[in-house]
Tab-separated table of C-alpha atoms and ligand atoms in Angstrom:
chain	number	residue	atom	x	y	z
A	73	MET	CA	-58.324	66.318	47.771
A	74	PRO	CA	-61.791	67.729	46.934
A	75	ARG	CA	-62.627	71.005	48.657
A	76	TYR	CA	-66.162	70.850	50.018
A	77	LEU	CA	-67.834	73.777	51.768
A	78	LYS	CA	-71.160	72.729	53.245
A	79	THR	CA	-73.169	75.899	52.830
A	80	ALA	CA	-76.566	77.067	54.093
A	81	ALA	CA	-78.839	79.789	52.805
A	82	ALA	CA	-80.706	80.991	55.895
A	83	GLN	CA	-83.818	82.591	54.461
A	84	LEU	CA	-85.423	85.093	56.822
A	85	GLY	CA	-89.175	85.522	57.031
A	86	PRO	CA	-90.781	88.924	57.522
A	87	ILE	CA	-89.404	91.543	59.932
A	88	HIS	CA	-92.082	94.013	60.996
A	89	LEU	CA	-91.501	97.606	62.046
A	90	ALA	CA	-92.310	96.601	65.635
A	91	ASP	CA	-89.719	93.786	65.723
A	92	SER	CA	-86.598	94.491	67.780
A	93	ARG	CA	-83.094	93.742	66.487
A	94	ALA	CA	-82.654	91.400	69.453
A	95	SER	CA	-85.657	89.332	68.350
A	96	VAL	CA	-84.296	89.166	64.800
A	97	VAL	CA	-80.797	88.189	65.965
A	98	ALA	CA	-82.368	85.402	68.030
A	99	ARG	CA	-83.944	84.067	64.807
A	100	LEU	CA	-80.612	84.306	62.990
A	101	ILE	CA	-78.906	82.370	65.808
A	102	ASP	CA	-81.604	79.666	65.671
A	103	MET	CA	-80.966	79.218	61.957
A	104	LEU	CA	-77.201	79.286	62.471
A	105	ARG	CA	-77.574	76.412	64.950
A	106	ASP	CA	-79.840	74.489	62.553
A	107	ALA	CA	-77.278	74.895	59.782
A	108	HIS	CA	-74.450	73.806	62.085
A	109	ALA	CA	-76.476	70.768	63.151
A	110	SER	CA	-76.648	69.827	59.449
A	111	GLY	CA	-72.862	70.028	59.233
A	112	CYS	CA	-72.663	73.458	57.601
A	113	ARG	CA	-69.539	75.583	58.066
A	114	PHE	CA	-70.847	78.661	56.197
A	115	VAL	CA	-74.226	80.395	56.477
A	116	VAL	CA	-75.516	83.034	54.063
A	117	PHE	CA	-77.995	85.393	55.728
A	118	THR	CA	-79.844	88.029	53.752
A	119	GLU	CA	-79.715	91.698	52.702
A	120	LEU	CA	-80.651	94.244	55.418
A	121	ALA	CA	-81.109	91.271	57.732
A	122	LEU	CA	-81.619	93.231	60.970
A	123	THR	CA	-84.641	95.379	60.170
A	124	THR	CA	-87.701	95.570	57.987
A	125	PHE	CA	-87.022	96.634	54.386
A	126	PHE	CA	-87.262	100.320	55.302
A	127	PRO	CA	-86.582	101.747	51.780
A	128	ARG	CA	-90.267	101.020	51.130
A	129	TYR	CA	-91.138	103.988	53.412
A	130	TRP	CA	-90.896	107.724	52.675
A	131	MET	CA	-89.083	109.381	55.597
A	132	GLU	CA	-87.912	113.007	55.629
A	133	ASP	CA	-86.353	113.071	59.086
A	134	GLN	CA	-82.783	111.723	58.834
A	135	ALA	CA	-82.857	110.703	62.506
A	136	GLU	CA	-85.869	108.499	61.709
A	137	VAL	CA	-84.036	106.918	58.782
A	138	ASP	CA	-80.874	106.392	60.841
A	139	ARG	CA	-82.813	104.204	63.306
A	140	PHE	CA	-82.457	101.446	60.716
A	141	PHE	CA	-78.648	101.755	60.446
A	142	GLU	CA	-75.795	100.102	62.392
A	143	ALA	CA	-73.114	102.470	63.683
A	144	SER	CA	-70.868	99.530	64.577
A	145	MET	CA	-70.527	95.903	63.436
A	146	PRO	CA	-70.649	93.905	65.540
A	147	GLY	CA	-72.673	96.095	67.847
A	148	PRO	CA	-74.504	95.290	71.074
A	149	ASP	CA	-77.412	93.606	69.250
A	150	THR	CA	-75.279	91.586	66.805
A	151	ARG	CA	-72.458	90.554	69.173
A	152	PRO	CA	-74.425	87.424	70.274
A	153	LEU	CA	-74.533	86.258	66.625
A	154	PHE	CA	-70.790	86.700	66.219
A	155	ASP	CA	-70.115	84.928	69.527
A	156	GLU	CA	-72.315	81.922	68.696
A	157	ALA	CA	-70.882	81.613	65.178
A	158	LYS	CA	-67.346	81.631	66.584
A	159	ARG	CA	-68.295	79.087	69.252
A	160	LEU	CA	-69.698	76.773	66.562
A	161	GLY	CA	-66.888	77.465	64.091
A	162	VAL	CA	-69.284	78.677	61.384
A	163	GLY	CA	-68.572	81.548	58.993
A	164	PHE	CA	-71.361	83.772	57.703
A	165	TYR	CA	-72.501	86.534	55.307
A	166	LEU	CA	-74.655	89.269	56.835
A	167	GLY	CA	-76.354	92.205	55.148
A	168	TYR	CA	-77.128	95.407	57.054
A	169	ALA	CA	-77.499	99.178	56.705
A	170	GLU	CA	-74.083	100.694	57.495
A	171	LEU	CA	-73.573	104.147	59.039
A	172	ALA	CA	-69.915	104.950	58.390
A	173	GLU	CA	-67.904	107.895	59.744
A	174	GLU	CA	-65.185	108.073	57.053
A	175	ASP	CA	-63.134	110.677	55.208
A	176	GLY	CA	-64.390	113.375	57.578
A	177	GLY	CA	-68.051	112.715	56.956
A	178	THR	CA	-71.031	110.479	57.611
A	179	HIS	CA	-71.856	107.944	54.890
A	180	ARG	CA	-74.655	105.403	54.546
A	181	TYR	CA	-74.358	102.152	52.577
A	182	ASN	CA	-76.324	98.967	51.920
A	183	THR	CA	-73.549	96.679	53.140
A	184	SER	CA	-72.631	93.033	53.605
A	185	ILE	CA	-69.781	91.413	55.497
A	186	LEU	CA	-68.042	88.051	55.301
A	187	VAL	CA	-67.122	86.603	58.706
A	188	ASP	CA	-64.750	83.615	58.815
A	189	GLN	CA	-65.039	80.504	60.958
A	190	ASP	CA	-62.922	82.127	63.678
A	191	GLY	CA	-65.422	84.981	64.002
A	192	GLY	CA	-63.273	87.597	62.300
A	193	ILE	CA	-64.614	89.988	59.653
A	194	VAL	CA	-62.744	88.987	56.472
A	195	GLY	CA	-64.292	91.457	54.080
A	196	LYS	CA	-66.914	94.120	53.461
A	197	TYR	CA	-68.949	94.951	50.361
A	198	ARG	CA	-71.161	97.978	49.724
A	199	LYS	CA	-74.000	97.640	47.222
A	200	VAL	CA	-73.138	99.132	43.826
A	201	HIS	CA	-76.405	98.737	41.898
A	202	LEU	CA	-79.010	100.698	43.883
A	203	PRO	CA	-82.492	100.263	42.351
A	204	GLY	CA	-85.521	102.449	42.805
A	205	HIS	CA	-85.819	106.242	43.016
A	206	VAL	CA	-84.816	109.304	45.080
A	207	ASP	CA	-88.054	111.285	45.260
A	208	HIS	CA	-91.394	110.473	46.851
A	209	LEU	CA	-93.857	108.676	44.575
A	210	PRO	CA	-97.100	109.389	46.454
A	211	GLU	CA	-99.216	107.443	43.981
A	212	ALA	CA	-97.139	104.262	44.295
A	213	PRO	CA	-98.392	101.471	46.610
A	214	PHE	CA	-94.985	101.552	48.326
A	215	GLN	CA	-91.669	103.332	47.777
A	216	HIS	CA	-88.279	101.921	46.755
A	217	LEU	CA	-85.893	104.574	48.092
A	218	GLU	CA	-82.506	102.839	48.058
A	219	LYS	CA	-81.111	105.616	45.845
A	220	ARG	CA	-82.201	108.099	48.530
A	221	TYR	CA	-81.115	106.332	51.703
A	222	PHE	CA	-77.805	104.793	50.497
A	223	GLU	CA	-74.726	105.997	48.661
A	224	VAL	CA	-73.385	103.890	45.802
A	225	GLY	CA	-70.874	101.360	47.140
A	226	ASN	CA	-67.243	102.534	46.959
A	227	LEU	CA	-65.432	99.219	47.466
A	228	GLY	CA	-65.880	97.661	44.019
A	229	PHE	CA	-66.412	93.882	43.816
A	230	PRO	CA	-63.536	92.358	45.825
A	231	VAL	CA	-62.983	88.676	46.564
A	232	TRP	CA	-61.312	86.967	49.526
A	233	ARG	CA	-59.478	83.706	50.245
A	234	THR	CA	-61.494	82.244	53.094
A	235	MET	CA	-63.270	79.040	54.158
A	236	GLY	CA	-61.026	77.002	51.844
A	237	GLY	CA	-61.920	78.869	48.683
A	238	VAL	CA	-62.110	82.222	46.912
A	239	LEU	CA	-65.396	83.910	47.838
A	240	GLY	CA	-67.123	87.098	46.723
A	241	MET	CA	-70.229	88.990	47.752
A	242	CYS	CA	-72.929	91.115	46.221
A	243	ILE	CA	-76.395	92.352	47.216
A	244	CYS	CA	-79.836	91.923	45.670
A	245	ASN	CA	-80.133	94.083	42.542
A	246	ASP	CA	-76.434	93.431	41.824
A	247	ARG	CA	-77.445	89.890	40.767
A	248	ARG	CA	-79.289	91.284	37.739
A	249	TRP	CA	-76.125	92.821	36.290
A	250	PRO	CA	-73.685	90.340	34.671
A	251	GLU	CA	-70.785	92.746	35.237
A	252	THR	CA	-71.080	92.011	38.963
A	253	PHE	CA	-70.141	88.350	38.646
A	254	ARG	CA	-67.680	88.727	35.779
A	255	VAL	CA	-65.540	91.180	37.756
A	256	MET	CA	-65.355	88.685	40.645
A	257	ALA	CA	-64.798	85.723	38.314
A	258	LEU	CA	-61.843	87.597	36.800
A	259	GLN	CA	-60.376	87.593	40.323
A	260	GLY	CA	-60.877	83.829	40.694
A	261	ALA	CA	-64.137	83.739	42.675
A	262	GLU	CA	-65.414	80.174	43.086
A	263	MET	CA	-68.533	81.169	45.023
A	264	VAL	CA	-70.474	84.435	45.189
A	265	VAL	CA	-73.092	84.851	47.922
A	266	LEU	CA	-75.842	87.440	48.215
A	267	GLY	CA	-78.976	88.423	50.083
A	268	TYR	CA	-82.063	90.059	48.575
A	269	ASN	CA	-85.313	91.804	49.467
A	270	THR	CA	-87.497	91.666	46.346
A	271	PRO	CA	-91.067	92.951	46.442
A	272	THR	CA	-93.716	90.580	45.107
A	273	THR	CA	-95.130	93.402	42.987
A	274	ASN	CA	-93.535	95.920	40.644
A	275	ILE	CA	-94.425	99.583	41.318
A	276	TYR	CA	-93.853	100.535	37.688
A	277	HIS	CA	-95.891	97.990	35.754
A	278	ASP	CA	-98.123	94.999	36.326
A	279	GLU	CA	-95.823	91.988	36.319
A	280	PRO	CA	-96.962	88.488	37.325
A	281	LEU	CA	-95.151	86.960	40.305
A	282	HIS	CA	-94.067	83.888	38.321
A	283	LEU	CA	-92.195	86.199	35.945
A	284	ARG	CA	-90.436	87.989	38.799
A	285	MET	CA	-89.340	84.653	40.222
A	286	PHE	CA	-88.182	83.545	36.744
A	287	HIS	CA	-85.998	86.673	36.418
A	288	HIS	CA	-84.507	86.052	39.851
A	289	ARG	CA	-83.543	82.471	39.029
A	290	LEU	CA	-82.456	83.309	35.472
A	291	SER	CA	-80.074	85.994	36.727
A	292	MET	CA	-78.436	83.723	39.287
A	293	GLN	CA	-78.296	80.605	37.093
A	294	ALA	CA	-76.796	82.505	34.173
A	295	ALA	CA	-74.222	84.120	36.443
A	296	ALA	CA	-73.234	80.761	37.897
A	297	TYR	CA	-72.836	79.014	34.536
A	298	GLN	CA	-71.206	81.900	32.627
A	299	ASN	CA	-68.573	82.264	35.331
A	300	GLY	CA	-68.239	78.644	36.464
A	301	MET	CA	-69.037	79.560	40.079
A	302	TRP	CA	-71.409	78.691	42.887
A	303	VAL	CA	-74.060	81.360	43.497
A	304	VAL	CA	-76.064	81.409	46.733
A	305	GLY	CA	-79.036	83.771	47.080
A	306	THR	CA	-80.860	84.239	50.381
A	307	ALA	CA	-84.205	86.046	50.608
A	308	LYS	CA	-85.860	88.177	53.185
A	309	ALA	CA	-89.400	86.867	52.453
A	310	GLY	CA	-93.042	87.102	53.421
A	311	LYS	CA	-95.352	89.975	54.260
A	312	GLU	CA	-93.700	92.774	56.293
A	313	ASP	CA	-96.506	94.901	57.726
A	314	GLY	CA	-98.566	93.835	54.723
A	315	HIS	CA	-95.862	94.403	52.095
A	316	GLY	CA	-94.930	91.226	50.199
A	317	LEU	CA	-91.363	90.070	49.525
A	318	TYR	CA	-90.838	86.888	47.528
A	319	GLY	CA	-88.802	83.919	48.707
A	320	GLY	CA	-87.032	81.585	46.307
A	321	SER	CA	-83.746	81.363	48.214
A	322	CYS	CA	-81.559	78.970	46.292
A	323	ILE	CA	-78.116	77.472	45.871
A	324	VAL	CA	-76.924	77.310	42.246
A	325	ALA	CA	-74.067	75.072	41.086
A	326	PRO	CA	-71.410	76.250	38.588
A	327	THR	CA	-73.317	74.223	35.986
A	328	GLY	CA	-76.218	76.653	36.405
A	329	GLU	CA	-78.418	74.035	38.079
A	330	ILE	CA	-80.410	74.874	41.185
A	331	VAL	CA	-79.373	72.255	43.770
A	332	ALA	CA	-81.465	73.516	46.699
A	333	GLN	CA	-84.302	75.977	47.058
A	334	ALA	CA	-86.597	77.252	49.785
A	335	LEU	CA	-90.210	76.084	49.893
A	336	THR	CA	-91.663	78.748	52.187
A	337	GLU	CA	-91.691	82.502	52.705
A	338	ASP	CA	-90.545	82.192	56.303
A	339	ASP	CA	-87.365	81.430	58.285
A	340	GLU	CA	-85.991	78.425	56.403
A	341	VAL	CA	-82.533	76.873	56.140
A	342	ILE	CA	-81.540	75.162	52.900
A	343	VAL	CA	-78.252	73.290	52.671
A	344	PHE	CA	-75.893	71.866	50.079
A	345	ASP	CA	-72.377	70.404	50.272
A	346	CYS	CA	-70.642	72.542	47.634
A	347	ASP	CA	-67.634	71.075	45.826
A	348	LEU	CA	-65.566	74.192	45.229
A	349	ASP	CA	-63.714	72.428	42.391
A	350	LEU	CA	-66.909	71.696	40.424
A	351	GLY	CA	-66.542	74.830	38.323
A	352	ASP	CA	-62.981	73.981	37.254
A	353	TYR	CA	-63.902	72.145	34.025
A	354	ILE	CA	-66.206	75.019	33.005
A	355	ARG	CA	-63.500	77.598	33.625
A	356	ARG	CA	-60.960	75.424	31.773
A	357	THR	CA	-63.164	74.837	28.705
A	358	VAL	CA	-66.261	76.747	27.611
A	359	PHE	CA	-65.529	79.760	29.843
A	360	ASN	CA	-61.762	79.702	29.733
A	361	PHE	CA	-61.407	83.483	29.987
A	362	ASP	CA	-57.726	83.548	29.017
A	363	LYS	CA	-58.361	81.491	25.919
A	364	HIS	CA	-61.633	82.902	24.652
A	365	ARG	CA	-62.304	86.438	25.875
A	366	ARG	CA	-61.529	89.295	23.470
A	367	ILE	CA	-61.321	92.430	25.591
A	368	GLU	CA	-60.391	94.572	22.605
A	369	ALA	CA	-64.013	94.131	21.466
A	370	TYR	CA	-65.570	94.987	24.851
A	371	GLY	CA	-64.535	98.644	25.265
A	372	LEU	CA	-68.071	100.066	25.382
A	373	ILE	CA	-68.861	98.074	28.507
A	374	THR	CA	-66.734	100.385	30.637
A	375	GLU	CA	-66.586	103.432	28.383
A	376	ARG	CA	-70.349	103.989	28.022
A	377	THR	CA	-73.035	104.078	30.766
A	378	GLY	CA	-76.260	104.400	28.780
A	379	VAL	CA	-77.453	103.530	25.274
A	380	ILE	CA	-76.411	105.608	22.230
A	381	PRO	CA	-78.283	104.205	19.191
A	382	PRO	CA	-76.981	104.727	15.622
A	383	PRO	CA	-77.989	107.987	13.883
A	384	THR	CA	-81.312	107.919	11.969
A	385	ARG	CA	-80.761	107.828	8.167
B	403	ING	N1	-84.751	94.704	45.295
B	403	ING	C1	-85.162	94.370	43.988
B	403	ING	C2	-84.209	93.439	43.247
B	403	ING	O1	-83.375	93.855	42.467
B	403	ING	C3	-86.005	95.132	41.813
B	403	ING	C4	-85.514	95.578	43.170
B	403	ING	C5	-86.994	94.142	41.701
B	403	ING	C6	-85.450	95.700	40.710
B	403	ING	C7	-87.404	93.734	40.425
B	403	ING	C8	-85.849	95.302	39.428
B	403	ING	C9	-86.841	94.314	39.277
B	403	ING	O2	-84.390	92.240	43.442
B	403	ING	C10	-83.574	95.186	45.748
B	403	ING	N2	-83.495	95.400	47.078
B	403	ING	O3	-82.628	95.416	45.021
């Protein structure tokens, strides 16, 4: 009996500083309903889906920064999304800024959750690969302060049995690091879903937009093929108070082929009926980990963080 999971990537257009969480949640609910009307049972929203991409702003007052965080999930603003999803029997992925009171202290993470079709939170992930910088770059056209506003995720890359398959999560920059997907594939992940906020320009060097979009697709397509898994990436897109984020939300099959992609940089739902068994032949042949991987040759991957070149002669 084939296991299909009709999945939607619910790309979110710009969220401006002046936009309320309630107005954003209303947009998410509209897209959830659209996806459900297309027969979807799982919707992938984006990274930091409730507010503008605030790491682009230099803020010194912690209370100002904390305005962008959620102290509870669901909270008053997000409860309507959970209620509607449960009513429709649709599971979802949601990215948000998490304020966590844990281990006797206050911690802040770039977080995503997986909510099953009964409305229960199945799992949580906290972003491991935080891009950008800690200090203010006054000469830059915008900041990228994820390393300042978030702690490195402390939950690893777990996977969960839910929605008829084995699903994993990651967030944005994580998709550029092959270790992310391999760790989840080694736990049997058949689908990994993620949201992203990717600026249309690079603050470090002049890079054409087509190249940035190529790197985005390359990362996700390679991950899908090399691990025999579905990969779904959902953008926050468009100009947020003048700052551009690229779109390119897409659903990638375990073959590495893009089977659906967004056309706009606004709220847009793309859909595909994912056969969760499609990756089986890849995982049984070319990427049969048990048969072909040689971990005795891979030690440096976990023993060494940065590059140590050979000594000069
Ligand atoms: N954004 C970007 C991303 O990884 C980035 C940051 C862009 C890093 C381009 C390197 C190159 O897509 C987030 N939020 O991680």
